[in-house]
Amino acid sequence: MHHVEPSTKGQFKDFLKTVISFTGDLSSLTCPAFFLNGLSLLEYGTYWGDHPTCFTAISQSSDPKERMLAVTRWFMSTLWGSYASRCTNGLNEKKPYNPILGEQFRCNLGDVSCILRHHPPISAFYLEDEKAGVSLNGHCGQKSKFKGTSIKIEQVGRAVLYVKPWNEQYLIDFPDLMIRGVFTGAAFIELSGACTIMCTNGAKSVIEFVPKPWFGGEYNHIKGGISYEGKECYTLSGRWSHQSFYSNAGSSQKELLFDAEAEPMADRRTPPYDEQKEIESHRLWGKVTEALKVKNFQVANAEKSKIEEWQRKVRKEREEKHETWEPSLFKFVKDESARDSYTTHTAALKQSMVGKPYLDEGAWVYEQSLHLRN
């Protein structure tokens, strides 16, 4: 509790009581301002582009084994931003804003363009480097519940990487999250389970997240391997939050895969505030975020309530008019209704994933996706 702002300790205790007694999905719980991190959950999709040079490099090798190694390096480069960047330098993991219906976010990271949109209960994201011929369609939703003294979050969805020069697709699933330190006010994320990256060329990468031992040891270790047509090519080791390594099969010589401590995250270049739409994240939540920066939680709560009240009003008006909200920019395509080769290949890759990932019954696809422009 010593990590909690003195002025909010009473509210923090009340909030913990609410969380503990809550029986539904914790991600839907309304959160007081002092426990918010100043980001919309929708923006988390941009972490896939944190290191644009890794994303661009995927298409450069003519060797399918090397391309899977490049994909694995890029995947490792996304983890620090996604799961560690918000709880470093004395900061603790906090709850993001719950995105509203139709909320949108746009930015560029180096040569990578990103567009994201929220379709409750999931957020869809799309990243592209047109010159490199690499794109990523994905969507993610979260289901959370208490497990002991931690919060377990199961991530539902998938990401599908498309590499145009080689006409390849890579299906990627997501790790489970364990939020530790909730009761002390010093929350942080530990990854669990395994992630699989499966390619239409026969290459496969499996990354297992190793739990910290009860006594001693370190957080965030990984182990795994990369295979091609059933034959192991590389073994993986290290820590995803620090340095990860690969070794040629049968060799003990380690080579650096990715150094999370040495590679800064790319800046997000967003449209000017005045050019953003009312439903774009930075404009929508701007007043809440500014209040949080100066720890004016009373104003932050008031501005957050205005947004929530506005949404309730819009929802009521829609119901009275018998209107159905129709998503734009992204379209959901069910695996069972696959007709095109892109969707068919993605559905087929699901059969080779490790464990029982929550891959959903289809995928959200950007309406101007690179694979649709062939």
CSV table of C-alpha atoms in Angstrom, one decimal:
chain,number,residue,atom,x,y,z
A,1,MET,CA,0.0,0.0,0.0
A,2,HIS,CA,3.1,2.3,0.4
A,3,HIS,CA,3.1,2.7,-3.4
A,4,VAL,CA,-0.3,4.4,-3.4
A,5,GLU,CA,-0.7,8.2,-3.4
A,6,PRO,CA,-1.4,9.2,0.3
A,7,SER,CA,-4.4,11.2,-0.8
A,8,THR,CA,-6.0,8.2,-2.5
A,9,LYS,CA,-5.3,5.4,0.0
A,10,GLY,CA,-8.9,5.4,1.2
A,11,GLN,CA,-10.3,5.3,-2.4
A,12,PHE,CA,-7.8,2.5,-3.2
A,13,LYS,CA,-9.0,0.3,-0.3
A,14,ASP,CA,-12.6,0.8,-1.4
A,15,PHE,CA,-11.7,0.0,-5.0
A,16,LEU,CA,-10.0,-3.2,-4.0
A,17,LYS,CA,-13.1,-4.2,-2.1
A,18,THR,CA,-15.1,-3.7,-5.2
A,19,VAL,CA,-12.7,-5.6,-7.4
A,20,ILE,CA,-12.5,-8.6,-5.0
A,21,SER,CA,-16.3,-8.8,-4.8
A,22,PHE,CA,-16.9,-8.3,-8.5
A,23,THR,CA,-18.1,-11.5,-10.2
A,24,GLY,CA,-18.0,-10.5,-13.9
A,25,ASP,CA,-15.2,-9.7,-16.3
A,26,LEU,CA,-12.9,-7.2,-14.5
A,27,SER,CA,-12.0,-5.4,-17.7
A,28,SER,CA,-15.5,-4.0,-17.8
A,29,LEU,CA,-15.3,-2.6,-14.3
A,30,THR,CA,-15.5,1.2,-14.0
A,31,CYS,CA,-12.3,2.5,-12.5
A,32,PRO,CA,-11.6,5.6,-10.4
A,33,ALA,CA,-9.3,8.1,-12.0
A,34,PHE,CA,-6.3,7.6,-9.7
A,35,PHE,CA,-6.0,4.0,-11.0
A,36,LEU,CA,-5.9,5.0,-14.7
A,37,ASN,CA,-2.7,5.2,-16.7
A,38,GLY,CA,-3.8,7.9,-19.2
A,39,LEU,CA,-3.9,5.7,-22.3
A,40,SER,CA,-6.9,4.2,-24.1
A,41,LEU,CA,-6.7,0.4,-24.3
A,42,LEU,CA,-7.2,0.9,-28.1
A,43,GLU,CA,-3.7,2.5,-28.3
A,44,TYR,CA,-2.1,-0.7,-27.1
A,45,GLY,CA,-2.4,-2.1,-30.6
A,46,THR,CA,0.4,0.3,-31.7
A,47,TYR,CA,2.9,-1.6,-29.7
A,48,TRP,CA,3.1,-4.1,-32.6
A,49,GLY,CA,5.0,-1.3,-34.5
A,50,ASP,CA,7.3,-0.2,-31.7
A,51,HIS,CA,10.4,-1.1,-33.7
A,52,PRO,CA,9.6,-0.4,-37.4
A,53,THR,CA,13.0,-1.6,-38.7
A,54,CYS,CA,12.2,-5.1,-37.3
A,55,PHE,CA,8.8,-5.0,-39.0
A,56,THR,CA,10.3,-3.9,-42.3
A,57,ALA,CA,13.2,-6.4,-42.2
A,58,ILE,CA,10.8,-9.4,-42.3
A,59,SER,CA,10.5,-9.4,-46.1
A,60,GLN,CA,14.2,-9.0,-46.9
A,61,SER,CA,15.5,-12.6,-46.7
A,62,SER,CA,15.0,-15.1,-49.5
A,63,ASP,CA,15.4,-18.0,-46.9
A,64,PRO,CA,12.1,-19.1,-45.3
A,65,LYS,CA,13.9,-20.1,-42.1
A,66,GLU,CA,15.6,-16.7,-41.9
A,67,ARG,CA,12.3,-15.0,-42.5
A,68,MET,CA,10.7,-16.8,-39.5
A,69,LEU,CA,13.7,-15.8,-37.4
A,70,ALA,CA,13.1,-12.2,-38.5
A,71,VAL,CA,9.4,-12.5,-37.6
A,72,THR,CA,10.3,-13.9,-34.2
A,73,ARG,CA,12.7,-11.0,-33.7
A,74,TRP,CA,10.0,-8.6,-34.6
A,75,PHE,CA,7.5,-10.4,-32.2
A,76,MET,CA,10.0,-10.2,-29.4
A,77,SER,CA,10.4,-6.5,-30.1
A,78,THR,CA,6.7,-5.9,-29.4
A,79,LEU,CA,6.7,-7.4,-25.9
A,80,TRP,CA,8.5,-4.7,-23.9
A,81,GLY,CA,6.3,-1.9,-25.0
A,82,SER,CA,3.1,-4.0,-24.7
A,83,TYR,CA,3.8,-5.4,-21.2
A,84,ALA,CA,6.7,-3.7,-19.5
A,85,SER,CA,7.0,-0.1,-20.7
A,86,ARG,CA,4.2,1.3,-18.4
A,87,CYS,CA,5.8,0.0,-15.2
A,88,THR,CA,9.4,1.1,-15.4
A,89,ASN,CA,11.3,4.1,-13.9
A,90,GLY,CA,9.3,3.9,-10.7
A,91,LEU,CA,5.9,3.6,-12.5
A,92,ASN,CA,3.4,0.9,-11.8
A,93,GLU,CA,0.9,-0.8,-14.1
A,94,LYS,CA,-2.5,0.8,-14.1
A,95,LYS,CA,-5.8,0.4,-15.9
A,96,PRO,CA,-6.2,2.0,-19.4
A,97,TYR,CA,-9.4,3.8,-20.4
A,98,ASN,CA,-12.1,1.4,-21.7
A,99,PRO,CA,-12.5,2.4,-25.4
A,100,ILE,CA,-15.9,3.6,-26.5
A,101,LEU,CA,-17.9,2.2,-29.4
A,102,GLY,CA,-16.2,3.2,-32.7
A,103,GLU,CA,-13.2,4.9,-31.0
A,104,GLN,CA,-10.4,5.3,-33.4
A,105,PHE,CA,-6.6,5.9,-33.3
A,106,ARG,CA,-4.2,6.7,-36.1
A,107,CYS,CA,-0.4,7.2,-36.1
A,108,ASN,CA,2.8,6.5,-37.9
A,109,LEU,CA,5.9,4.8,-36.4
A,110,GLY,CA,8.8,5.3,-38.7
A,111,ASP,CA,7.6,4.0,-42.1
A,112,VAL,CA,4.9,1.9,-40.5
A,113,SER,CA,1.3,3.3,-40.6
A,114,CYS,CA,-1.2,2.2,-38.0
A,115,ILE,CA,-5.0,2.5,-37.7
A,116,LEU,CA,-7.1,1.1,-34.9
A,117,ARG,CA,-10.8,0.9,-34.2
A,118,HIS,CA,-12.8,-0.4,-31.3
A,119,HIS,CA,-15.7,-2.8,-31.9
A,120,PRO,CA,-16.8,-3.9,-28.4
A,121,PRO,CA,-15.7,-6.1,-26.8
A,122,ILE,CA,-12.6,-6.1,-29.1
A,123,SER,CA,-10.2,-3.7,-30.7
A,124,ALA,CA,-9.0,-4.2,-34.3
A,125,PHE,CA,-5.7,-3.0,-35.5
A,126,TYR,CA,-3.8,-2.7,-38.8
A,127,LEU,CA,-0.2,-1.9,-39.4
A,128,GLU,CA,1.5,-1.6,-42.8
A,129,ASP,CA,4.8,-0.8,-44.5
A,130,GLU,CA,3.8,-0.7,-48.1
A,131,LYS,CA,7.3,-0.3,-49.5
A,132,ALA,CA,8.5,-3.4,-47.6
A,133,GLY,CA,5.3,-5.3,-48.5
A,134,VAL,CA,4.5,-6.2,-44.9
A,135,SER,CA,1.1,-5.8,-43.2
A,136,LEU,CA,-0.6,-6.9,-40.0
A,137,ASN,CA,-4.3,-7.4,-39.3
A,138,GLY,CA,-5.3,-8.3,-35.8
A,139,HIS,CA,-7.8,-8.0,-33.1
A,140,CYS,CA,-7.7,-8.5,-29.3
A,141,GLY,CA,-10.2,-8.6,-26.5
A,142,GLN,CA,-9.6,-9.4,-22.8
A,143,LYS,CA,-11.3,-11.5,-20.2
A,144,SER,CA,-10.0,-11.0,-16.7
A,145,LYS,CA,-10.6,-12.6,-13.3
A,146,PHE,CA,-8.9,-12.9,-9.9
A,147,LYS,CA,-6.6,-15.9,-9.4
A,148,GLY,CA,-5.2,-16.0,-5.9
A,149,THR,CA,-3.8,-12.5,-5.2
A,150,SER,CA,-3.2,-11.7,-8.9
A,151,ILE,CA,-5.5,-10.8,-11.8
A,152,LYS,CA,-5.3,-13.3,-14.8
A,153,ILE,CA,-6.1,-11.9,-18.2
A,154,GLU,CA,-6.9,-14.1,-21.1
A,155,GLN,CA,-6.4,-12.4,-24.4
A,156,VAL,CA,-8.8,-13.4,-27.1
A,157,GLY,CA,-8.0,-12.8,-30.8
A,158,ARG,CA,-5.2,-13.2,-33.3
A,159,ALA,CA,-2.8,-11.3,-35.5
A,160,VAL,CA,-2.1,-12.3,-39.1
A,161,LEU,CA,1.1,-11.0,-40.7
A,162,TYR,CA,1.1,-10.8,-44.5
A,163,VAL,CA,4.4,-10.7,-46.4
A,164,LYS,CA,3.6,-9.7,-50.0
A,165,PRO,CA,6.9,-10.4,-51.7
A,166,TRP,CA,6.7,-14.1,-50.7
A,167,ASN,CA,2.9,-14.4,-50.5
A,168,GLU,CA,3.1,-15.7,-47.0
A,169,GLN,CA,0.9,-15.5,-43.9
A,170,TYR,CA,1.9,-15.9,-40.3
A,171,LEU,CA,-0.8,-16.6,-37.7
A,172,ILE,CA,0.1,-15.3,-34.2
A,173,ASP,CA,-1.7,-15.9,-30.9
A,174,PHE,CA,-1.3,-13.9,-27.6
A,175,PRO,CA,0.1,-14.8,-24.2
A,176,ASP,CA,-1.9,-14.9,-21.0
A,177,LEU,CA,-1.2,-12.1,-18.5
A,178,MET,CA,-0.8,-12.2,-14.8
A,179,ILE,CA,-1.0,-8.8,-13.0
A,180,ARG,CA,1.0,-9.1,-9.9
A,181,GLY,CA,1.3,-6.7,-6.9
A,182,VAL,CA,-2.3,-5.5,-7.2
A,183,PHE,CA,-2.8,-5.3,-3.4
A,184,THR,CA,0.3,-3.3,-2.7
A,185,GLY,CA,-0.4,-0.7,-5.4
A,186,ALA,CA,2.8,-1.7,-7.3
A,187,ALA,CA,1.2,-3.8,-10.1
A,188,PHE,CA,3.3,-5.3,-12.9
A,189,ILE,CA,2.7,-7.8,-15.6
A,190,GLU,CA,4.1,-11.3,-15.9
A,191,LEU,CA,3.4,-13.3,-19.1
A,192,SER,CA,2.4,-17.0,-19.0
A,193,GLY,CA,1.6,-19.8,-21.4
A,194,ALA,CA,3.0,-20.0,-24.9
A,195,CYS,CA,2.8,-18.1,-28.2
A,196,THR,CA,2.9,-19.8,-31.6
A,197,ILE,CA,3.7,-18.2,-34.9
A,198,MET,CA,2.7,-20.5,-37.7
A,199,CYS,CA,3.5,-19.7,-41.4
A,200,THR,CA,2.0,-21.0,-44.7
A,201,ASN,CA,5.6,-21.8,-45.8
A,202,GLY,CA,5.9,-24.6,-43.2
A,203,ALA,CA,7.9,-22.6,-40.6
A,204,LYS,CA,6.9,-22.5,-37.0
A,205,SER,CA,8.1,-20.6,-33.9
A,206,VAL,CA,7.0,-21.4,-30.4
A,207,ILE,CA,7.8,-19.1,-27.5
A,208,GLU,CA,7.1,-20.4,-23.9
A,209,PHE,CA,7.0,-17.9,-21.1
A,210,VAL,CA,8.7,-19.4,-18.0
A,211,PRO,CA,7.2,-18.5,-14.6
A,212,LYS,CA,9.5,-17.0,-12.0
A,213,PRO,CA,10.3,-19.7,-9.3
A,214,TRP,CA,8.7,-19.2,-5.9
A,215,PHE,CA,12.2,-18.7,-4.3
A,216,GLY,CA,14.9,-16.7,-6.1
A,217,GLY,CA,15.2,-16.5,-9.9
A,218,GLU,CA,14.1,-13.8,-12.3
A,219,TYR,CA,11.0,-12.8,-14.1
A,220,ASN,CA,10.3,-12.9,-17.8
A,221,HIS,CA,12.4,-15.8,-19.0
A,222,ILE,CA,11.5,-17.5,-22.3
A,223,LYS,CA,12.4,-20.8,-24.0
A,224,GLY,CA,11.3,-22.1,-27.3
A,225,GLY,CA,12.4,-22.9,-30.9
A,226,ILE,CA,11.9,-22.4,-34.6
A,227,SER,CA,11.4,-25.3,-37.0
A,228,TYR,CA,10.9,-25.6,-40.7
A,229,GLU,CA,8.9,-28.4,-42.3
A,230,GLY,CA,9.1,-30.2,-38.9
A,231,LYS,CA,12.9,-29.9,-38.5
A,232,GLU,CA,14.3,-27.7,-35.7
A,233,CYS,CA,16.4,-24.8,-36.9
A,234,TYR,CA,17.0,-22.6,-33.9
A,235,THR,CA,16.5,-22.7,-30.1
A,236,LEU,CA,15.3,-19.6,-28.2
A,237,SER,CA,16.3,-18.4,-24.7
A,238,GLY,CA,16.8,-15.3,-22.6
A,239,ARG,CA,14.4,-12.7,-21.1
A,240,TRP,CA,11.8,-10.9,-23.2
A,241,SER,CA,12.1,-7.8,-21.1
A,242,HIS,CA,15.9,-7.6,-21.4
A,243,GLN,CA,17.9,-9.7,-24.0
A,244,SER,CA,16.6,-12.7,-26.0
A,245,PHE,CA,18.9,-15.1,-27.9
A,246,TYR,CA,18.8,-17.7,-30.6
A,247,SER,CA,21.2,-20.6,-31.3
A,248,ASN,CA,21.5,-22.8,-34.3
A,249,ALA,CA,20.0,-26.3,-33.7
A,250,GLY,CA,22.6,-28.5,-31.9
A,251,SER,CA,24.8,-25.5,-31.0
A,252,SER,CA,25.4,-23.9,-27.6
A,253,GLN,CA,26.6,-20.6,-29.2
A,254,LYS,CA,24.1,-17.9,-28.5
A,255,GLU,CA,23.4,-15.0,-30.8
A,256,LEU,CA,21.5,-11.9,-29.9
A,257,LEU,CA,17.9,-11.9,-31.1
A,258,PHE,CA,16.7,-8.7,-29.6
A,259,ASP,CA,17.8,-6.3,-26.9
A,260,ALA,CA,14.8,-4.6,-25.3
A,261,GLU,CA,17.0,-2.4,-23.1
A,262,ALA,CA,19.1,-1.0,-26.0
A,263,GLU,CA,16.3,-0.3,-28.5
A,264,PRO,CA,14.1,2.7,-27.8
A,265,MET,CA,10.4,2.6,-28.8
A,266,ALA,CA,9.5,4.6,-31.9
A,267,ASP,CA,7.7,7.9,-31.5
A,268,ARG,CA,4.0,7.9,-32.4
A,269,ARG,CA,3.3,10.6,-34.9
A,270,THR,CA,-0.4,11.4,-34.7
A,271,PRO,CA,-2.5,13.9,-36.7
A,272,PRO,CA,-2.7,17.4,-35.3
A,273,TYR,CA,-5.3,17.7,-32.5
A,274,ASP,CA,-7.6,19.9,-34.6
A,275,GLU,CA,-7.6,17.4,-37.4
A,276,GLN,CA,-8.6,14.5,-35.2
A,277,LYS,CA,-12.2,13.4,-35.2
A,278,GLU,CA,-14.3,13.5,-32.0
A,279,ILE,CA,-14.0,9.8,-31.6
A,280,GLU,CA,-10.2,9.7,-31.9
A,281,SER,CA,-8.5,8.6,-28.7
A,282,HIS,CA,-6.3,11.6,-27.9
A,283,ARG,CA,-9.1,14.1,-28.6
A,284,LEU,CA,-11.8,12.0,-26.9
A,285,TRP,CA,-9.8,11.4,-23.7
A,286,GLY,CA,-7.6,14.5,-23.8
A,287,LYS,CA,-9.1,16.4,-20.9
A,288,VAL,CA,-9.0,13.3,-18.7
A,289,THR,CA,-5.3,12.7,-19.6
A,290,GLU,CA,-4.3,16.3,-18.9
A,291,ALA,CA,-6.0,16.2,-15.5
A,292,LEU,CA,-4.2,12.9,-14.7
A,293,LYS,CA,-0.8,14.4,-15.5
A,294,VAL,CA,-1.2,17.0,-12.8
A,295,LYS,CA,-2.9,14.5,-10.4
A,296,ASN,CA,-6.2,16.4,-10.4
A,297,PHE,CA,-8.3,13.3,-9.9
A,298,GLN,CA,-11.5,15.2,-9.2
A,299,VAL,CA,-11.4,16.9,-12.7
A,300,ALA,CA,-10.3,13.6,-14.3
A,301,ASN,CA,-13.3,11.7,-12.8
A,302,ALA,CA,-15.6,14.5,-13.9
A,303,GLU,CA,-14.3,14.6,-17.5
A,304,LYS,CA,-14.4,10.8,-17.6
A,305,SER,CA,-18.1,10.8,-16.4
A,306,LYS,CA,-19.0,13.2,-19.2
A,307,ILE,CA,-17.7,10.8,-21.8
A,308,GLU,CA,-19.6,7.9,-20.2
A,309,GLU,CA,-22.8,9.9,-19.9
A,310,TRP,CA,-22.4,11.0,-23.6
A,311,GLN,CA,-22.1,7.3,-24.6
A,312,ARG,CA,-25.2,6.3,-22.6
A,313,LYS,CA,-27.2,9.1,-24.3
A,314,VAL,CA,-26.0,8.1,-27.8
A,315,ARG,CA,-26.9,4.4,-27.0
A,316,LYS,CA,-30.3,5.4,-25.8
A,317,GLU,CA,-31.0,7.5,-28.9
A,318,ARG,CA,-29.9,4.7,-31.1
A,319,GLU,CA,-32.3,2.3,-29.3
A,320,GLU,CA,-35.2,4.7,-29.6
A,321,LYS,CA,-34.6,5.0,-33.3
A,322,HIS,CA,-34.1,1.3,-33.7
A,323,GLU,CA,-30.8,1.9,-35.3
A,324,THR,CA,-28.0,-0.7,-35.4
A,325,TRP,CA,-24.4,0.6,-35.3
A,326,GLU,CA,-22.5,-0.7,-38.3
A,327,PRO,CA,-18.6,-0.9,-38.0
A,328,SER,CA,-16.5,0.8,-40.6
A,329,LEU,CA,-12.8,0.5,-41.6
A,330,PHE,CA,-12.7,-3.1,-40.5
A,331,LYS,CA,-14.9,-6.1,-41.4
A,332,PHE,CA,-15.3,-9.4,-39.4
A,333,VAL,CA,-14.8,-12.5,-41.6
A,334,LYS,CA,-15.6,-15.9,-40.1
A,335,ASP,CA,-13.3,-18.8,-40.7
A,336,GLU,CA,-16.1,-21.1,-41.6
A,337,SER,CA,-17.3,-18.8,-44.4
A,338,ALA,CA,-13.8,-18.6,-45.9
A,339,ARG,CA,-13.9,-18.2,-49.7
A,340,ASP,CA,-10.7,-16.3,-50.5
A,341,SER,CA,-7.2,-17.8,-50.2
A,342,TYR,CA,-6.2,-15.3,-47.5
A,343,THR,CA,-9.0,-16.4,-45.1
A,344,THR,CA,-8.7,-20.1,-46.1
A,345,HIS,CA,-5.0,-20.1,-45.3
A,346,THR,CA,-5.5,-18.4,-42.0
A,347,ALA,CA,-8.2,-20.9,-41.0
A,348,ALA,CA,-5.9,-23.8,-42.0
A,349,LEU,CA,-3.0,-22.4,-39.8
A,350,LYS,CA,-5.2,-22.6,-36.7
A,351,GLN,CA,-4.9,-26.4,-36.7
A,352,SER,CA,-1.1,-26.2,-36.0
A,353,MET,CA,-1.2,-23.8,-33.1
A,354,VAL,CA,0.2,-25.0,-29.7
A,355,GLY,CA,-2.2,-25.5,-26.7
A,356,LYS,CA,-5.7,-24.1,-26.8
A,357,PRO,CA,-5.3,-20.4,-27.8
A,358,TYR,CA,-8.3,-18.1,-27.8
A,359,LEU,CA,-8.2,-17.5,-31.5
A,360,ASP,CA,-11.8,-16.5,-31.9
A,361,GLU,CA,-14.1,-17.7,-34.8
A,362,GLY,CA,-12.8,-15.3,-37.3
A,363,ALA,CA,-10.8,-12.2,-37.9
A,364,TRP,CA,-11.3,-8.5,-38.2
A,365,VAL,CA,-9.7,-7.3,-41.5
A,366,TYR,CA,-8.9,-3.7,-42.5
A,367,GLU,CA,-11.0,-2.7,-45.6
A,368,GLN,CA,-7.8,-1.4,-47.4
A,369,SER,CA,-5.5,-4.2,-46.3
A,370,LEU,CA,-2.4,-4.8,-48.4
A,371,HIS,CA,-3.5,-8.3,-49.4
A,372,LEU,CA,-6.7,-6.9,-50.9
A,373,ARG,CA,-4.7,-4.6,-53.1
A,374,ASN,CA,-2.8,-7.3,-55.1
